[in-house]
């Protein structure tokens, strides 16, 4: 009887650990950012130290956005090319860990 109880407790902890990790991969998505003022308003929904996906206009500089939003201890993924591959979605994207500087 004790063995079954221990097995039940172990399975319970394994499932609860996996369910907690489902929410750890939360991504905050900001689409169609055209100005810095618009970015300041939209970024209020994001939590610190979560992943953030920023889709921004061609006129904004990615270095400024990365400096404002990303934690530079971790990898930052963005495309350097200014070529338009998909004409339906002309925006560029940045993926990083959210840690605002101001």
PDB file of N, CA, C and O in Angstrom, residues 34-60:
ATOM      1  N   UNK A  34       4.782  51.142 -35.442  1.00  0.00           N
ATOM      2  CA  UNK A  34       5.202  52.112 -36.452  1.00  0.00           C
ATOM      3  C   UNK A  34       5.981  53.281 -35.863  1.00  0.00           C
ATOM      4  O   UNK A  34       6.782  53.890 -36.540  1.00  0.00           O
ATOM      5  N   UNK A  35       5.735  53.602 -34.594  1.00  0.00           N
ATOM      6  CA  UNK A  35       6.446  54.696 -33.937  1.00  0.00           C
ATOM      7  C   UNK A  35       6.861  54.268 -32.534  1.00  0.00           C
ATOM      8  O   UNK A  35       6.349  53.288 -31.992  1.00  0.00           O
ATOM      9  N   UNK A  36       7.771  55.021 -31.959  1.00  0.00           N
ATOM     10  CA  UNK A  36       8.227  54.715 -30.600  1.00  0.00           C
ATOM     11  C   UNK A  36       7.138  54.991 -29.570  1.00  0.00           C
ATOM     12  O   UNK A  36       7.049  54.312 -28.559  1.00  0.00           O
ATOM     13  N   UNK A  37       6.291  55.985 -29.819  1.00  0.00           N
ATOM     14  CA  UNK A  37       5.183  56.262 -28.897  1.00  0.00           C
ATOM     15  C   UNK A  37       4.186  55.112 -28.880  1.00  0.00           C
ATOM     16  O   UNK A  37       3.657  54.753 -27.828  1.00  0.00           O
ATOM     17  N   UNK A  38       3.929  54.543 -30.033  1.00  0.00           N
ATOM     18  CA  UNK A  38       3.036  53.394 -30.116  1.00  0.00           C
ATOM     19  C   UNK A  38       3.641  52.194 -29.378  1.00  0.00           C
ATOM     20  O   UNK A  38       2.935  51.448 -28.711  1.00  0.00           O
ATOM     21  N   UNK A  39       4.942  52.045 -29.459  1.00  0.00           N
ATOM     22  CA  UNK A  39       5.632  50.967 -28.756  1.00  0.00           C
ATOM     23  C   UNK A  39       5.509  51.133 -27.249  1.00  0.00           C
ATOM     24  O   UNK A  39       5.276  50.163 -26.526  1.00  0.00           O
ATOM     25  N   UNK A  40       5.662  52.356 -26.749  1.00  0.00           N
ATOM     26  CA  UNK A  40       5.564  52.596 -25.308  1.00  0.00           C
ATOM     27  C   UNK A  40       4.189  52.239 -24.766  1.00  0.00           C
ATOM     28  O   UNK A  40       4.059  51.775 -23.641  1.00  0.00           O
ATOM     29  N   UNK A  41       3.140  52.450 -25.572  1.00  0.00           N
ATOM     30  CA  UNK A  41       1.788  52.119 -25.136  1.00  0.00           C
ATOM     31  C   UNK A  41       1.542  50.611 -25.163  1.00  0.00           C
ATOM     32  O   UNK A  41       0.965  50.061 -24.237  1.00  0.00           O
ATOM     33  N   UNK A  42       2.003  49.950 -26.211  1.00  0.00           N
ATOM     34  CA  UNK A  42       1.722  48.523 -26.365  1.00  0.00           C
ATOM     35  C   UNK A  42       2.554  47.644 -25.455  1.00  0.00           C
ATOM     36  O   UNK A  42       2.143  46.546 -25.119  1.00  0.00           O
ATOM     37  N   UNK A  43       3.726  48.086 -25.047  1.00  0.00           N
ATOM     38  CA  UNK A  43       4.601  47.214 -24.257  1.00  0.00           C
ATOM     39  C   UNK A  43       4.157  47.094 -22.805  1.00  0.00           C
ATOM     40  O   UNK A  43       4.713  46.302 -22.052  1.00  0.00           O
ATOM     41  N   UNK A  44       3.148  47.818 -22.403  1.00  0.00           N
ATOM     42  CA  UNK A  44       2.658  47.744 -21.025  1.00  0.00           C
ATOM     43  C   UNK A  44       2.032  46.391 -20.706  1.00  0.00           C
ATOM     44  O   UNK A  44       1.929  46.018 -19.541  1.00  0.00           O
ATOM     45  N   UNK A  45       1.643  45.639 -21.719  1.00  0.00           N
ATOM     46  CA  UNK A  45       1.014  44.339 -21.482  1.00  0.00           C
ATOM     47  C   UNK A  45       2.040  43.241 -21.222  1.00  0.00           C
ATOM     48  O   UNK A  45       1.692  42.166 -20.765  1.00  0.00           O
ATOM     49  N   UNK A  46       3.306  43.500 -21.500  1.00  0.00           N
ATOM     50  CA  UNK A  46       4.345  42.472 -21.386  1.00  0.00           C
ATOM     51  C   UNK A  46       4.905  42.417 -19.967  1.00  0.00           C
ATOM     52  O   UNK A  46       5.066  43.445 -19.318  1.00  0.00           O
ATOM     53  N   UNK A  47       5.208  41.218 -19.529  1.00  0.00           N
ATOM     54  CA  UNK A  47       5.822  41.014 -18.222  1.00  0.00           C
ATOM     55  C   UNK A  47       7.332  40.959 -18.384  1.00  0.00           C
ATOM     56  O   UNK A  47       7.839  40.477 -19.388  1.00  0.00           O
ATOM     57  N   UNK A  48       8.024  41.422 -17.381  1.00  0.00           N
ATOM     58  CA  UNK A  48       9.483  41.419 -17.408  1.00  0.00           C
ATOM     59  C   UNK A  48      10.008  39.987 -17.390  1.00  0.00           C
ATOM     60  O   UNK A  48       9.424  39.110 -16.758  1.00  0.00           O
ATOM     61  N   UNK A  49      11.092  39.751 -18.102  1.00  0.00           N
ATOM     62  CA  UNK A  49      11.781  38.456 -18.213  1.00  0.00           C
ATOM     63  C   UNK A  49      10.966  37.385 -18.931  1.00  0.00           C
ATOM     64  O   UNK A  49      11.150  36.202 -18.695  1.00  0.00           O
ATOM     65  N   UNK A  50      10.054  37.776 -19.814  1.00  0.00           N
ATOM     66  CA  UNK A  50       9.382  36.830 -20.698  1.00  0.00           C
ATOM     67  C   UNK A  50       9.867  37.085 -22.119  1.00  0.00           C
ATOM     68  O   UNK A  50      10.480  38.113 -22.406  1.00  0.00           O
ATOM     69  N   UNK A  51       9.583  36.152 -22.996  1.00  0.00           N
ATOM     70  CA  UNK A  51       9.957  36.336 -24.400  1.00  0.00           C
ATOM     71  C   UNK A  51       9.049  37.384 -25.021  1.00  0.00           C
ATOM     72  O   UNK A  51       7.869  37.469 -24.693  1.00  0.00           O
ATOM     73  N   UNK A  52       9.615  38.180 -25.928  1.00  0.00           N
ATOM     74  CA  UNK A  52       8.841  39.197 -26.611  1.00  0.00           C
ATOM     75  C   UNK A  52       9.129  39.102 -28.106  1.00  0.00           C
ATOM     76  O   UNK A  52      10.275  38.952 -28.519  1.00  0.00           O
ATOM     77  N   UNK A  53       8.072  39.141 -28.902  1.00  0.00           N
ATOM     78  CA  UNK A  53       8.178  39.142 -30.355  1.00  0.00           C
ATOM     79  C   UNK A  53       7.662  40.477 -30.845  1.00  0.00           C
ATOM     80  O   UNK A  53       6.497  40.808 -30.643  1.00  0.00           O
ATOM     81  N   UNK A  54       8.540  41.244 -31.473  1.00  0.00           N
ATOM     82  CA  UNK A  54       8.196  42.591 -31.925  1.00  0.00           C
ATOM     83  C   UNK A  54       8.165  42.591 -33.442  1.00  0.00           C
ATOM     84  O   UNK A  54       9.151  42.234 -34.089  1.00  0.00           O
ATOM     85  N   UNK A  55       7.055  42.988 -33.999  1.00  0.00           N
ATOM     86  CA  UNK A  55       6.923  43.154 -35.439  1.00  0.00           C
ATOM     87  C   UNK A  55       6.841  44.660 -35.692  1.00  0.00           C
ATOM     88  O   UNK A  55       5.889  45.311 -35.289  1.00  0.00           O
ATOM     89  N   UNK A  56       7.864  45.216 -36.361  1.00  0.00           N
ATOM     90  CA  UNK A  56       7.962  46.667 -36.475  1.00  0.00           C
ATOM     91  C   UNK A  56       8.102  47.090 -37.936  1.00  0.00           C
ATOM     92  O   UNK A  56       8.424  46.298 -38.818  1.00  0.00           O
ATOM     93  N   UNK A  57       7.875  48.354 -38.168  1.00  0.00           N
ATOM     94  CA  UNK A  57       7.906  48.937 -39.505  1.00  0.00           C
ATOM     95  C   UNK A  57       9.352  49.102 -39.992  1.00  0.00           C
ATOM     96  O   UNK A  57      10.281  49.170 -39.194  1.00  0.00           O
ATOM     97  N   UNK A  58       9.518  49.218 -41.280  1.00  0.00           N
ATOM     98  CA  UNK A  58      10.834  49.368 -41.891  1.00  0.00           C
ATOM     99  C   UNK A  58      11.524  50.674 -41.488  1.00  0.00           C
ATOM    100  O   UNK A  58      12.742  50.765 -41.544  1.00  0.00           O
ATOM    101  N   UNK A  59      10.770  51.669 -41.074  1.00  0.00           N
ATOM    102  CA  UNK A  59      11.356  52.972 -40.761  1.00  0.00           C
ATOM    103  C   UNK A  59      12.064  53.007 -39.410  1.00  0.00           C
ATOM    104  O   UNK A  59      12.910  53.865 -39.191  1.00  0.00           O
ATOM    105  N   UNK A  60      11.734  52.099 -38.504  1.00  0.00           N
ATOM    106  CA  UNK A  60      12.370  52.068 -37.186  1.00  0.00           C
ATOM    107  C   UNK A  60      13.692  51.316 -37.248  1.00  0.00           C
ATOM    108  O   UNK A  60      13.839  50.354 -37.987  1.00  0.00           O
TER     109      UNK A  60
END
